[in-house]
mmCIF file of C-alpha atoms and ligand atoms in Angstrom:
data_model
loop_
_atom_site.group_PDB
_atom_site.id
_atom_site.type_symbol
_atom_site.label_atom_id
_atom_site.label_comp_id
_atom_site.label_asym_id
_atom_site.label_seq_id
_atom_site.Cartn_x
_atom_site.Cartn_y
_atom_site.Cartn_z
ATOM 1 C CA MET A 1 118.870 91.112 99.392
ATOM 2 C CA LYS A 2 118.971 90.236 103.063
ATOM 3 C CA VAL A 3 119.414 92.266 106.220
ATOM 4 C CA PHE A 4 119.847 90.544 109.700
ATOM 5 C CA LEU A 5 118.579 92.159 112.926
ATOM 6 C CA LYS A 6 120.504 92.188 116.264
ATOM 7 C CA LYS A 7 119.698 89.447 118.745
ATOM 8 C CA ASN A 8 117.694 91.644 121.221
ATOM 9 C CA ILE A 9 115.545 93.552 118.768
ATOM 10 C CA LYS A 10 113.118 95.890 120.324
ATOM 11 C CA ASN A 11 109.689 94.787 121.068
ATOM 12 C CA ARG A 12 108.609 97.767 119.069
ATOM 13 C CA ILE A 13 109.417 96.057 115.714
ATOM 14 C CA ARG A 14 107.855 92.834 116.849
ATOM 15 C CA ASN A 15 104.719 94.875 117.964
ATOM 16 C CA GLY A 16 104.080 96.257 114.491
ATOM 17 C CA HIS A 17 106.104 99.460 114.328
ATOM 18 C CA PRO A 18 107.564 99.700 110.910
ATOM 19 C CA TRP A 19 110.850 101.600 111.807
ATOM 20 C CA ILE A 20 114.148 99.800 112.054
ATOM 21 C CA TYR A 21 116.974 102.009 113.243
ATOM 22 C CA GLU A 22 120.672 101.821 112.243
ATOM 23 C CA ASN A 23 121.635 100.500 115.685
ATOM 24 C CA GLU A 24 119.219 97.518 115.428
ATOM 25 C CA ILE A 25 120.743 95.969 112.510
ATOM 26 C CA GLU A 26 123.528 93.314 112.791
ATOM 27 C CA SER A 27 124.634 92.862 109.146
ATOM 28 C CA TYR A 28 123.674 93.437 105.579
ATOM 29 C CA GLU A 29 124.280 91.528 102.500
ATOM 30 C CA GLU A 30 126.708 93.159 99.931
ATOM 31 C CA ASN A 31 125.692 95.581 97.339
ATOM 32 C CA ILE A 32 122.480 96.969 98.931
ATOM 33 C CA LYS A 33 121.912 100.342 97.674
ATOM 34 C CA ASN A 34 119.770 103.331 99.006
ATOM 35 C CA GLY A 35 116.044 102.763 98.160
ATOM 36 C CA ASN A 36 116.354 99.045 97.596
ATOM 37 C CA ILE A 37 113.727 96.559 98.879
ATOM 38 C CA VAL A 38 115.213 94.222 101.416
ATOM 39 C CA ASP A 39 114.248 91.106 103.128
ATOM 40 C CA ILE A 40 114.566 91.435 106.838
ATOM 41 C CA PHE A 41 115.464 88.539 109.123
ATOM 42 C CA ASN A 42 116.007 88.293 112.761
ATOM 43 C CA HIS A 43 119.195 86.696 114.263
ATOM 44 C CA GLU A 44 117.753 83.264 114.073
ATOM 45 C CA ASN A 45 117.174 83.661 110.244
ATOM 46 C CA PHE A 46 113.458 84.029 110.825
ATOM 47 C CA PHE A 47 111.845 86.274 108.141
ATOM 48 C CA ILE A 48 110.459 89.386 109.580
ATOM 49 C CA GLY A 49 109.218 91.354 106.568
ATOM 50 C CA LYS A 50 110.119 93.462 103.557
ATOM 51 C CA GLY A 51 111.054 97.277 103.652
ATOM 52 C CA TYR A 52 112.998 99.843 101.810
ATOM 53 C CA ILE A 53 116.339 100.869 103.055
ATOM 54 C CA ASN A 54 118.257 104.233 103.116
ATOM 55 C CA PHE A 55 121.709 104.493 104.499
ATOM 56 C CA ASN A 56 121.404 108.212 104.675
ATOM 57 C CA SER A 57 118.501 107.838 107.366
ATOM 58 C CA LYS A 58 118.688 106.899 110.980
ATOM 59 C CA ILE A 59 115.460 105.117 110.417
ATOM 60 C CA ARG A 60 117.505 102.739 108.088
ATOM 61 C CA ILE A 61 114.486 100.536 107.099
ATOM 62 C CA ARG A 62 110.834 101.160 106.809
ATOM 63 C CA ILE A 63 108.909 97.978 106.668
ATOM 64 C CA LEU A 64 106.268 97.737 103.974
ATOM 65 C CA THR A 65 104.986 94.114 104.675
ATOM 66 C CA ARG A 66 105.189 91.370 107.052
ATOM 67 C CA LYS A 67 104.532 88.906 104.378
ATOM 68 C CA ASN A 68 106.897 87.479 101.733
ATOM 69 C CA GLU A 69 105.255 89.230 98.728
ATOM 70 C CA SER A 70 106.453 91.127 95.911
ATOM 71 C CA ILE A 71 106.251 94.837 96.077
ATOM 72 C CA GLU A 72 104.784 95.765 92.731
ATOM 73 C CA LYS A 73 101.570 97.380 91.514
ATOM 74 C CA ASP A 74 99.195 94.680 92.843
ATOM 75 C CA PHE A 75 100.703 95.378 96.334
ATOM 76 C CA PHE A 76 99.962 99.065 96.132
ATOM 77 C CA LYS A 77 96.501 98.507 94.758
ATOM 78 C CA LYS A 78 95.679 96.251 97.632
ATOM 79 C CA ARG A 79 97.087 98.852 100.261
ATOM 80 C CA PHE A 80 94.905 101.561 98.620
ATOM 81 C CA ILE A 81 91.756 99.119 98.671
ATOM 82 C CA SER A 82 92.348 98.354 102.357
ATOM 83 C CA ALA A 83 92.468 102.008 103.208
ATOM 84 C CA LEU A 84 89.527 102.960 101.258
ATOM 85 C CA LYS A 85 87.454 100.114 103.151
ATOM 86 C CA ARG A 86 88.738 101.362 106.429
ATOM 87 C CA ARG A 87 87.579 104.758 105.640
ATOM 88 C CA ASN A 88 84.245 103.647 104.205
ATOM 89 C CA THR A 89 83.150 107.223 103.532
ATOM 90 C CA LYS A 90 80.899 108.942 101.102
ATOM 91 C CA GLU A 91 82.875 112.115 101.368
ATOM 92 C CA ASN A 92 84.306 113.322 98.186
ATOM 93 C CA SER A 93 87.338 114.859 99.951
ATOM 94 C CA PHE A 94 89.423 113.046 102.287
ATOM 95 C CA ARG A 95 92.785 111.525 103.080
ATOM 96 C CA VAL A 96 93.143 108.256 101.107
ATOM 97 C CA ILE A 97 96.587 107.219 102.513
ATOM 98 C CA PHE A 98 98.307 108.613 105.630
ATOM 99 C CA SER A 99 101.777 107.175 105.423
ATOM 100 C CA GLU A 100 102.787 104.645 108.266
ATOM 101 C CA ALA A 101 99.223 104.620 109.684
ATOM 102 C CA ASP A 102 98.204 102.942 106.521
ATOM 103 C CA ASN A 103 100.983 100.666 106.047
ATOM 104 C CA LEU A 104 102.672 102.869 103.340
ATOM 105 C CA PRO A 105 105.462 104.815 105.179
ATOM 106 C CA GLY A 106 106.379 107.957 103.290
ATOM 107 C CA LEU A 107 103.329 108.325 101.277
ATOM 108 C CA ILE A 108 100.362 110.877 101.676
ATOM 109 C CA VAL A 109 97.465 110.952 99.296
ATOM 110 C CA ASP A 110 94.585 113.328 99.595
ATOM 111 C CA LYS A 111 91.584 113.468 97.431
ATOM 112 C CA PHE A 112 89.967 116.714 96.703
ATOM 113 C CA ASP A 113 86.736 115.930 94.755
ATOM 114 C CA ASN A 114 88.028 115.067 91.231
ATOM 115 C CA TYR A 115 91.870 115.822 91.850
ATOM 116 C CA ILE A 116 94.325 113.985 93.823
ATOM 117 C CA VAL A 117 97.376 115.446 95.755
ATOM 118 C CA LEU A 118 100.149 113.060 96.632
ATOM 119 C CA GLU A 119 103.271 113.677 98.988
ATOM 120 C CA ILE A 120 106.353 111.549 98.940
ATOM 121 C CA ASN A 121 108.816 111.915 101.777
ATOM 122 C CA THR A 122 111.136 108.983 101.420
ATOM 123 C CA LEU A 123 113.590 107.689 98.667
ATOM 124 C CA GLY A 124 112.101 104.116 99.101
ATOM 125 C CA MET A 125 108.564 105.430 98.229
ATOM 126 C CA GLU A 126 109.898 107.748 95.545
ATOM 127 C CA ARG A 127 111.073 104.661 93.595
ATOM 128 C CA PHE A 128 107.399 103.401 93.334
ATOM 129 C CA LYS A 129 106.042 106.767 92.199
ATOM 130 C CA SER A 130 104.966 105.597 88.714
ATOM 131 C CA LEU A 131 103.185 102.510 90.103
ATOM 132 C CA ILE A 132 101.486 104.721 92.763
ATOM 133 C CA ILE A 133 100.244 107.199 89.948
ATOM 134 C CA ASP A 134 99.075 104.024 87.890
ATOM 135 C CA THR A 135 97.045 102.789 91.004
ATOM 136 C CA ILE A 136 95.660 106.190 91.627
ATOM 137 C CA VAL A 137 94.419 106.468 88.092
ATOM 138 C CA GLU A 138 92.958 103.004 88.097
ATOM 139 C CA LEU A 139 91.101 103.440 91.299
ATOM 140 C CA PHE A 140 89.933 107.039 91.053
ATOM 141 C CA ASN A 141 90.146 108.175 87.464
ATOM 142 C CA PRO A 142 90.916 111.666 88.532
ATOM 143 C CA LYS A 143 91.001 114.791 86.417
ATOM 144 C CA GLY A 144 94.588 115.367 87.472
ATOM 145 C CA ILE A 145 97.179 114.223 90.092
ATOM 146 C CA PHE A 146 99.411 116.922 91.736
ATOM 147 C CA GLU A 147 102.729 116.029 93.420
ATOM 148 C CA LYS A 148 103.474 118.257 96.354
ATOM 149 C CA SER A 149 106.579 116.741 97.925
ATOM 150 C CA ASN A 150 107.916 119.822 99.600
ATOM 151 C CA ASN A 151 108.539 118.327 103.123
ATOM 152 C CA SER A 152 112.104 119.126 104.439
ATOM 153 C CA SER A 153 112.619 115.533 105.537
ATOM 154 C CA ARG A 154 113.309 114.739 101.741
ATOM 155 C CA GLU A 155 116.651 116.510 102.023
ATOM 156 C CA LYS A 156 117.846 113.688 104.598
ATOM 157 C CA GLU A 157 116.581 111.236 102.403
ATOM 158 C CA GLY A 158 118.763 112.550 99.561
ATOM 159 C CA LEU A 159 115.806 113.765 97.523
ATOM 160 C CA GLU A 160 114.984 117.233 96.074
ATOM 161 C CA LYS A 161 111.818 118.860 96.682
ATOM 162 C CA PHE A 162 109.397 118.571 94.047
ATOM 163 C CA SER A 163 105.901 120.065 93.054
ATOM 164 C CA GLY A 164 104.054 119.767 89.796
ATOM 165 C CA TRP A 165 101.180 117.921 87.980
ATOM 166 C CA VAL A 166 102.253 114.425 87.431
ATOM 167 C CA TYR A 167 99.204 113.207 85.668
ATOM 168 C CA LYS A 168 97.160 115.463 83.334
ATOM 169 C CA ASN A 169 96.813 119.089 84.309
ATOM 170 C CA GLY A 170 94.664 121.081 86.585
ATOM 171 C CA PRO A 171 94.084 124.635 88.162
ATOM 172 C CA GLU A 172 96.593 126.225 90.612
ATOM 173 C CA LEU A 173 93.724 126.284 93.044
ATOM 174 C CA ILE A 174 91.894 122.896 93.127
ATOM 175 C CA PRO A 175 88.191 123.415 93.925
ATOM 176 C CA PHE A 176 86.401 121.056 96.313
ATOM 177 C CA ASN A 177 83.509 120.831 98.620
ATOM 178 C CA LEU A 178 83.652 120.079 102.284
ATOM 179 C CA ASN A 179 80.692 120.066 104.878
ATOM 180 C CA GLY A 180 78.618 122.008 102.447
ATOM 181 C CA LEU A 181 81.118 124.761 101.947
ATOM 182 C CA LYS A 182 83.219 125.414 98.711
ATOM 183 C CA PHE A 183 86.969 125.438 99.277
ATOM 184 C CA PHE A 184 90.310 125.580 97.320
ATOM 185 C CA ALA A 185 93.394 123.469 97.893
ATOM 186 C CA ASP A 186 96.359 125.742 96.975
ATOM 187 C CA THR A 187 98.801 123.837 94.879
ATOM 188 C CA LYS A 188 101.334 126.422 95.931
ATOM 189 C CA GLY A 189 100.071 126.649 99.556
ATOM 190 C CA GLN A 190 101.068 124.529 102.737
ATOM 191 C CA LYS A 191 101.164 120.713 103.059
ATOM 192 C CA THR A 192 98.894 119.164 100.603
ATOM 193 C CA GLY A 193 96.998 122.518 99.985
ATOM 194 C CA SER A 194 94.268 122.234 102.508
ATOM 195 C CA PHE A 195 94.087 120.909 106.110
ATOM 196 C CA LEU A 196 91.558 118.041 105.717
ATOM 197 C CA ASP A 197 92.531 116.859 109.216
ATOM 198 C CA GLN A 198 90.570 119.811 110.885
ATOM 199 C CA ARG A 199 87.281 119.382 109.020
ATOM 200 C CA ILE A 200 85.585 117.561 111.824
ATOM 201 C CA ASN A 201 86.909 119.672 114.546
ATOM 202 C CA ALA A 202 85.607 122.797 112.745
ATOM 203 C CA LYS A 203 82.123 121.103 112.570
ATOM 204 C CA SER A 204 82.219 120.916 116.507
ATOM 205 C CA LEU A 205 81.335 124.818 116.211
ATOM 206 C CA LYS A 206 77.996 124.090 114.534
ATOM 207 C CA ASN A 207 75.833 124.670 117.752
ATOM 208 C CA PHE A 208 77.697 127.545 119.131
ATOM 209 C CA SER A 209 78.324 129.878 116.116
ATOM 210 C CA LYS A 210 74.907 131.607 115.536
ATOM 211 C CA ASN A 211 75.143 135.469 115.897
ATOM 212 C CA LYS A 212 78.505 135.285 117.305
ATOM 213 C CA VAL A 213 81.565 137.702 116.698
ATOM 214 C CA CYS A 214 84.397 135.358 116.005
ATOM 215 C CA LEU A 215 88.113 135.335 115.353
ATOM 216 C CA ASP A 216 89.914 132.733 113.240
ATOM 217 C CA ALA A 217 93.728 133.154 114.055
ATOM 218 C CA PHE A 218 96.336 131.029 112.152
ATOM 219 C CA CYS A 219 93.575 130.591 109.726
ATOM 220 C CA TYR A 220 95.402 129.468 106.627
ATOM 221 C CA THR A 221 92.536 129.591 103.962
ATOM 222 C CA GLY A 222 89.838 130.026 106.623
ATOM 223 C CA ASN A 223 88.725 126.481 107.396
ATOM 224 C CA PHE A 224 87.244 127.348 111.021
ATOM 225 C CA GLY A 225 86.037 130.783 110.131
ATOM 226 C CA MET A 226 84.179 129.624 107.197
ATOM 227 C CA HIS A 227 82.511 126.968 109.200
ATOM 228 C CA MET A 228 81.389 129.609 111.679
ATOM 229 C CA LEU A 229 79.964 131.864 108.875
ATOM 230 C CA LEU A 230 78.093 128.634 107.539
ATOM 231 C CA TYR A 231 76.738 128.149 110.947
ATOM 232 C CA GLY A 232 75.363 131.782 111.301
ATOM 233 C CA ALA A 233 78.216 133.690 112.847
ATOM 234 C CA LYS A 234 77.499 137.568 112.821
ATOM 235 C CA HIS A 235 81.097 138.396 111.893
ATOM 236 C CA VAL A 236 84.357 136.575 111.397
ATOM 237 C CA THR A 237 87.881 138.088 111.486
ATOM 238 C CA PHE A 238 90.395 135.852 109.643
ATOM 239 C CA LEU A 239 94.141 136.376 110.690
ATOM 240 C CA ASP A 240 97.342 134.826 109.172
ATOM 241 C CA TYR A 241 100.708 136.095 108.291
ATOM 242 C CA SER A 242 100.523 134.731 104.760
ATOM 243 C CA GLN A 243 99.039 137.159 102.371
ATOM 244 C CA ARG A 244 98.552 134.382 99.793
ATOM 245 C CA ALA A 245 96.516 132.484 102.376
ATOM 246 C CA ILE A 246 94.518 135.472 103.113
ATOM 247 C CA ASP A 247 93.932 136.360 99.268
ATOM 248 C CA ILE A 248 92.421 132.712 99.136
ATOM 249 C CA VAL A 249 90.316 133.443 102.231
ATOM 250 C CA ASN A 250 88.783 136.277 100.162
ATOM 251 C CA LEU A 251 88.254 134.030 97.167
ATOM 252 C CA ILE A 252 86.651 131.231 99.299
ATOM 253 C CA ALA A 253 84.262 133.792 101.244
ATOM 254 C CA LYS A 254 83.171 135.179 97.799
ATOM 255 C CA GLU A 255 82.487 131.596 96.317
ATOM 256 C CA ASN A 256 80.322 130.962 99.491
ATOM 257 C CA GLY A 257 78.663 134.343 99.298
ATOM 258 C CA PHE A 258 79.930 135.576 102.717
ATOM 259 C CA LYS A 259 80.325 139.330 103.417
ATOM 260 C CA ASN A 260 80.170 139.575 107.092
ATOM 261 C CA TYR A 261 84.043 139.147 107.615
ATOM 262 C CA GLU A 262 87.318 140.821 107.753
ATOM 263 C CA THR A 263 90.893 139.759 106.978
ATOM 264 C CA ILE A 264 94.128 140.718 108.543
ATOM 265 C CA VAL A 265 97.578 139.869 107.396
ATOM 266 C CA GLY A 266 99.989 139.840 110.461
ATOM 267 C CA ASN A 267 101.607 138.094 113.290
ATOM 268 C CA ALA A 268 99.024 136.444 115.664
ATOM 269 C CA PHE A 269 101.111 136.930 118.655
ATOM 270 C CA ASP A 270 101.204 140.733 118.126
ATOM 271 C CA ILE A 271 97.683 141.233 117.026
ATOM 272 C CA LEU A 272 96.072 139.314 119.688
ATOM 273 C CA LYS A 273 98.139 141.545 122.075
ATOM 274 C CA ASN A 274 96.875 144.602 120.330
ATOM 275 C CA PHE A 275 93.261 143.371 120.591
ATOM 276 C CA ASP A 276 93.855 143.003 124.358
ATOM 277 C CA LYS A 277 95.088 146.421 124.547
ATOM 278 C CA SER A 278 92.410 148.114 122.673
ATOM 279 C CA SER A 279 89.722 145.963 124.603
ATOM 280 C CA LYS A 280 88.521 144.135 121.392
ATOM 281 C CA TYR A 281 86.703 140.947 122.522
ATOM 282 C CA PHE A 282 85.298 137.924 120.773
ATOM 283 C CA ASP A 283 82.722 135.512 121.316
ATOM 284 C CA ILE A 284 84.608 132.729 119.755
ATOM 285 C CA VAL A 285 88.470 132.476 119.203
ATOM 286 C CA SER A 286 89.908 129.770 117.162
ATOM 287 C CA ILE A 287 93.709 129.231 117.278
ATOM 288 C CA ASP A 288 95.374 126.622 115.189
ATOM 289 C CA PRO A 289 99.251 127.537 114.941
ATOM 290 C CA PRO A 290 101.768 125.562 113.209
ATOM 291 C CA SER A 291 103.879 122.829 114.878
ATOM 292 C CA PHE A 292 106.054 124.619 117.329
ATOM 293 C CA ALA A 293 108.647 121.786 117.787
ATOM 294 C CA LYS A 294 109.708 118.945 115.556
ATOM 295 C CA LYS A 295 111.973 117.319 118.159
ATOM 296 C CA ALA A 296 111.174 116.474 121.936
ATOM 297 C CA THR A 297 114.485 118.462 122.615
ATOM 298 C CA ASN A 298 112.542 121.767 121.687
ATOM 299 C CA LYS A 299 109.417 120.989 123.760
ATOM 300 C CA GLN A 300 110.073 123.728 126.351
ATOM 301 C CA SER A 301 110.071 126.453 123.677
ATOM 302 C CA ALA A 302 106.879 124.926 122.299
ATOM 303 C CA PHE A 303 105.171 125.006 125.782
ATOM 304 C CA LYS A 304 105.979 128.625 125.914
ATOM 305 C CA GLY A 305 104.595 129.257 122.504
ATOM 306 C CA TYR A 306 101.313 127.542 123.186
ATOM 307 C CA LYS A 307 101.029 129.011 126.712
ATOM 308 C CA GLU A 308 101.516 132.486 125.348
ATOM 309 C CA ILE A 309 99.033 132.242 122.334
ATOM 310 C CA ASN A 310 96.325 130.571 124.457
ATOM 311 C CA LEU A 311 96.895 133.160 127.251
ATOM 312 C CA ARG A 312 96.362 135.950 124.809
ATOM 313 C CA ALA A 313 93.386 134.146 123.269
ATOM 314 C CA MET A 314 91.704 133.874 126.774
ATOM 315 C CA ARG A 315 92.205 137.485 127.401
ATOM 316 C CA ILE A 316 90.284 138.608 124.298
ATOM 317 C CA THR A 317 87.583 135.969 124.802
ATOM 318 C CA LYS A 318 84.383 137.172 126.341
ATOM 319 C CA ASP A 319 83.186 135.901 129.671
ATOM 320 C CA ASN A 320 81.414 132.502 128.908
ATOM 321 C CA GLY A 321 82.961 132.636 125.390
ATOM 322 C CA LEU A 322 84.578 129.851 123.699
ATOM 323 C CA ILE A 323 88.072 129.112 122.568
ATOM 324 C CA ALA A 324 88.783 126.249 119.716
ATOM 325 C CA THR A 325 92.390 125.638 120.341
ATOM 326 C CA SER A 326 94.473 123.238 118.505
ATOM 327 C CA SER A 327 98.083 121.944 118.706
ATOM 328 C CA CYS A 328 99.623 119.751 115.619
ATOM 329 C CA THR A 329 103.019 119.419 117.656
ATOM 330 C CA GLN A 330 103.632 115.668 117.524
ATOM 331 C CA VAL A 331 105.947 115.572 120.519
ATOM 332 C CA ILE A 332 103.428 117.456 122.873
ATOM 333 C CA SER A 333 100.944 114.869 124.350
ATOM 334 C CA GLU A 334 97.114 115.355 125.338
ATOM 335 C CA GLU A 335 98.144 115.594 128.928
ATOM 336 C CA GLU A 336 100.899 118.343 128.301
ATOM 337 C CA PHE A 337 98.512 120.174 126.135
ATOM 338 C CA GLU A 338 95.784 120.124 128.621
ATOM 339 C CA HIS A 339 98.179 121.278 131.171
ATOM 340 C CA ILE A 340 99.350 124.216 129.157
ATOM 341 C CA LEU A 341 95.769 125.242 128.752
ATOM 342 C CA PHE A 342 95.248 125.085 132.591
ATOM 343 C CA SER A 343 98.309 127.132 133.312
ATOM 344 C CA ALA A 344 97.202 129.771 130.761
ATOM 345 C CA GLY A 345 93.740 129.761 132.437
ATOM 346 C CA VAL A 346 95.348 130.141 135.819
ATOM 347 C CA ASP A 347 97.470 133.239 134.623
ATOM 348 C CA SER A 348 94.533 134.792 133.177
ATOM 349 C CA GLY A 349 92.166 134.233 136.074
ATOM 350 C CA LYS A 350 89.737 131.927 134.091
ATOM 351 C CA LEU A 351 87.903 128.726 134.629
ATOM 352 C CA ILE A 352 88.466 126.594 131.595
ATOM 353 C CA ARG A 353 85.658 124.240 131.020
ATOM 354 C CA VAL A 354 86.361 121.545 128.205
ATOM 355 C CA ILE A 355 83.143 121.233 126.333
ATOM 356 C CA HIS A 356 84.686 119.034 123.508
ATOM 357 C CA ARG A 357 87.581 117.075 122.868
ATOM 358 C CA GLY A 358 88.615 116.244 119.238
ATOM 359 C CA ASP A 359 91.789 114.879 117.536
ATOM 360 C CA GLN A 360 92.595 113.375 114.139
ATOM 361 C CA PRO A 361 89.563 112.292 111.845
ATOM 362 C CA PHE A 362 89.049 108.610 110.918
ATOM 363 C CA ASP A 363 91.149 109.260 107.620
ATOM 364 C CA HIS A 364 94.208 110.506 109.723
ATOM 365 C CA PRO A 365 94.072 107.699 112.049
ATOM 366 C CA TYR A 366 96.662 107.098 114.753
ATOM 367 C CA VAL A 367 98.039 103.879 115.588
ATOM 368 C CA LEU A 368 98.701 102.845 119.071
ATOM 369 C CA ASN A 369 101.726 100.671 118.050
ATOM 370 C CA ILE A 370 103.134 103.639 116.144
ATOM 371 C CA LEU A 371 102.903 106.668 118.439
ATOM 372 C CA GLU A 372 104.544 109.027 115.925
ATOM 373 C CA THR A 373 101.330 108.852 113.955
ATOM 374 C CA LYS A 374 99.464 110.946 116.702
ATOM 375 C CA TYR A 375 99.990 114.666 116.469
ATOM 376 C CA LEU A 376 96.642 116.683 116.587
ATOM 377 C CA LYS A 377 94.995 117.647 119.740
ATOM 378 C CA PHE A 378 91.787 119.820 119.862
ATOM 379 C CA ARG A 379 89.833 121.303 122.541
ATOM 380 C CA LEU A 380 86.604 123.346 122.536
ATOM 381 C CA LEU A 381 86.854 125.564 125.809
ATOM 382 C CA GLN A 382 84.380 127.609 127.566
ATOM 383 C CA ILE A 383 86.120 130.436 129.537
ATOM 384 C CA GLU A 384 84.559 131.766 132.435
ATOM 385 C CA ASN A 385 86.088 134.538 134.739
ATOM 386 C CA ILE A 386 86.940 133.173 138.241
ATOM 387 C CA LYS A 387 86.262 136.437 139.893
ATOM 388 C CA GLU A 388 82.566 137.416 139.485
HETATM 389 C C1 LIG B 401 98.159 124.673 110.957
HETATM 390 S S1 LIG B 401 97.895 126.015 109.907
HETATM 391 C C2 LIG B 401 96.219 126.578 110.122
HETATM 392 C C3 LIG B 401 95.201 125.761 109.447
HETATM 393 C C4 LIG B 401 93.960 126.011 109.339
HETATM 394 N N1 LIG B 401 93.424 126.445 110.744
HETATM 395 C C5 LIG B 401 92.941 125.136 108.631
HETATM 396 O O1 LIG B 401 92.263 124.468 109.283
HETATM 397 O O2 LIG B 401 92.950 125.120 107.442
HETATM 398 C C6 LIG B 401 98.783 127.279 110.515
HETATM 399 C C7 LIG B 401 98.713 128.739 109.901
HETATM 400 O O3 LIG B 401 99.388 129.654 110.780
HETATM 401 C C8 LIG B 401 100.090 130.590 109.908
HETATM 402 N N2 LIG B 401 100.981 131.390 110.848
HETATM 403 C C9 LIG B 401 102.116 130.698 111.431
HETATM 404 N N3 LIG B 401 102.891 131.479 112.352
HETATM 405 C C10 LIG B 401 101.951 132.488 112.451
HETATM 406 C C11 LIG B 401 101.936 133.727 113.192
HETATM 407 N N4 LIG B 401 102.895 133.927 113.958
HETATM 408 N N5 LIG B 401 100.879 134.655 112.889
HETATM 409 C C12 LIG B 401 99.896 134.477 112.009
HETATM 410 N N6 LIG B 401 99.886 133.363 111.213
HETATM 411 C C13 LIG B 401 100.865 132.360 111.409
HETATM 412 C C14 LIG B 401 100.364 129.840 108.921
HETATM 413 O O4 LIG B 401 100.666 130.788 107.763
HETATM 414 C C15 LIG B 401 99.401 128.849 108.644
HETATM 415 O O5 LIG B 401 98.425 129.320 107.704
#
């Protein structure tokens, strides 16, 4: 089945971006259905690649390959093997496939020791689910594969949400090791169950945590705070508004033998404000809120949210203390994020010294030709009062 692009197709497509929008297509052969693999040609009948199509989506086609090859099990196996070679890691827990960034749009695969969690976000990829599962079994021989396809983008694709074991069975909380800590990926939790993308940023606190009083706000299952405890923190307060996440924090702390901590279930915006009112100060504050805007049109309210939470964090951080601050809002750039931090610093009378910059780890690579793959920003800030 063939699709022909308009004459002046965007350089974006030529330069390796896999998305083709509805308004970039000149004509379609008959009888093409949602989820079909189509052969893509330019207006001069030159082959561009193969991809899957969905008429329900503005991103009408996502290119899977620029070669004239069949999309079958060998294709997926080759893609997985290339991704593993790129990662070249000895870690047991890491992201195996990061969607567009690994030339498999719509597919995310995380490995948590002996288990695999996969997430499918598009109809085109959904149709290859059993081939993907076969490939994973062949390459990893996992104890179980859990599918956690709960992203709201599935509705636009005409797919229902789904979560459940798709190969063998496993526990509700999948145990795994990370940086010398025991963790659980929650099959009923957020994203794939654990935020592997923050594991290297959390490590950046290694040289700073000893004997420190710390706050892990927006902690989910406690990634940053557990690392601070591992690195010798005197005390960590874990804060999240999800009771389930906090229950797992308690379980993880127990597994690792940590007792010098407390948990709070509540809204971080209010609780940080109350800490400020009651003059409760910390040596290190981590803030890692969820994405504040999905679309560029909502950027202004995201700016407001980031400024407010960073300002509150600055107010409750001791002089010369540290803030580990993250933003996973894709539409906010590195420069915009730093400007927000500067602006919060100005309003709170602080000098903001950036002592470490972090972003996505090697297994969540961003591709310069596909800017949508870049989302995570991380700064370790040292906060100094401007007035002595
Ligand atoms: C990006 S996740 C944090 C990930 C975590 N730092 C990690 O590395 O695993 C954001 C967390 O913020 C929590 N959250 C969202 N809004 C909140 C709020 N207003 N107050 C407290 N927690 C909130 C969510 O429940 C979620 O666990």
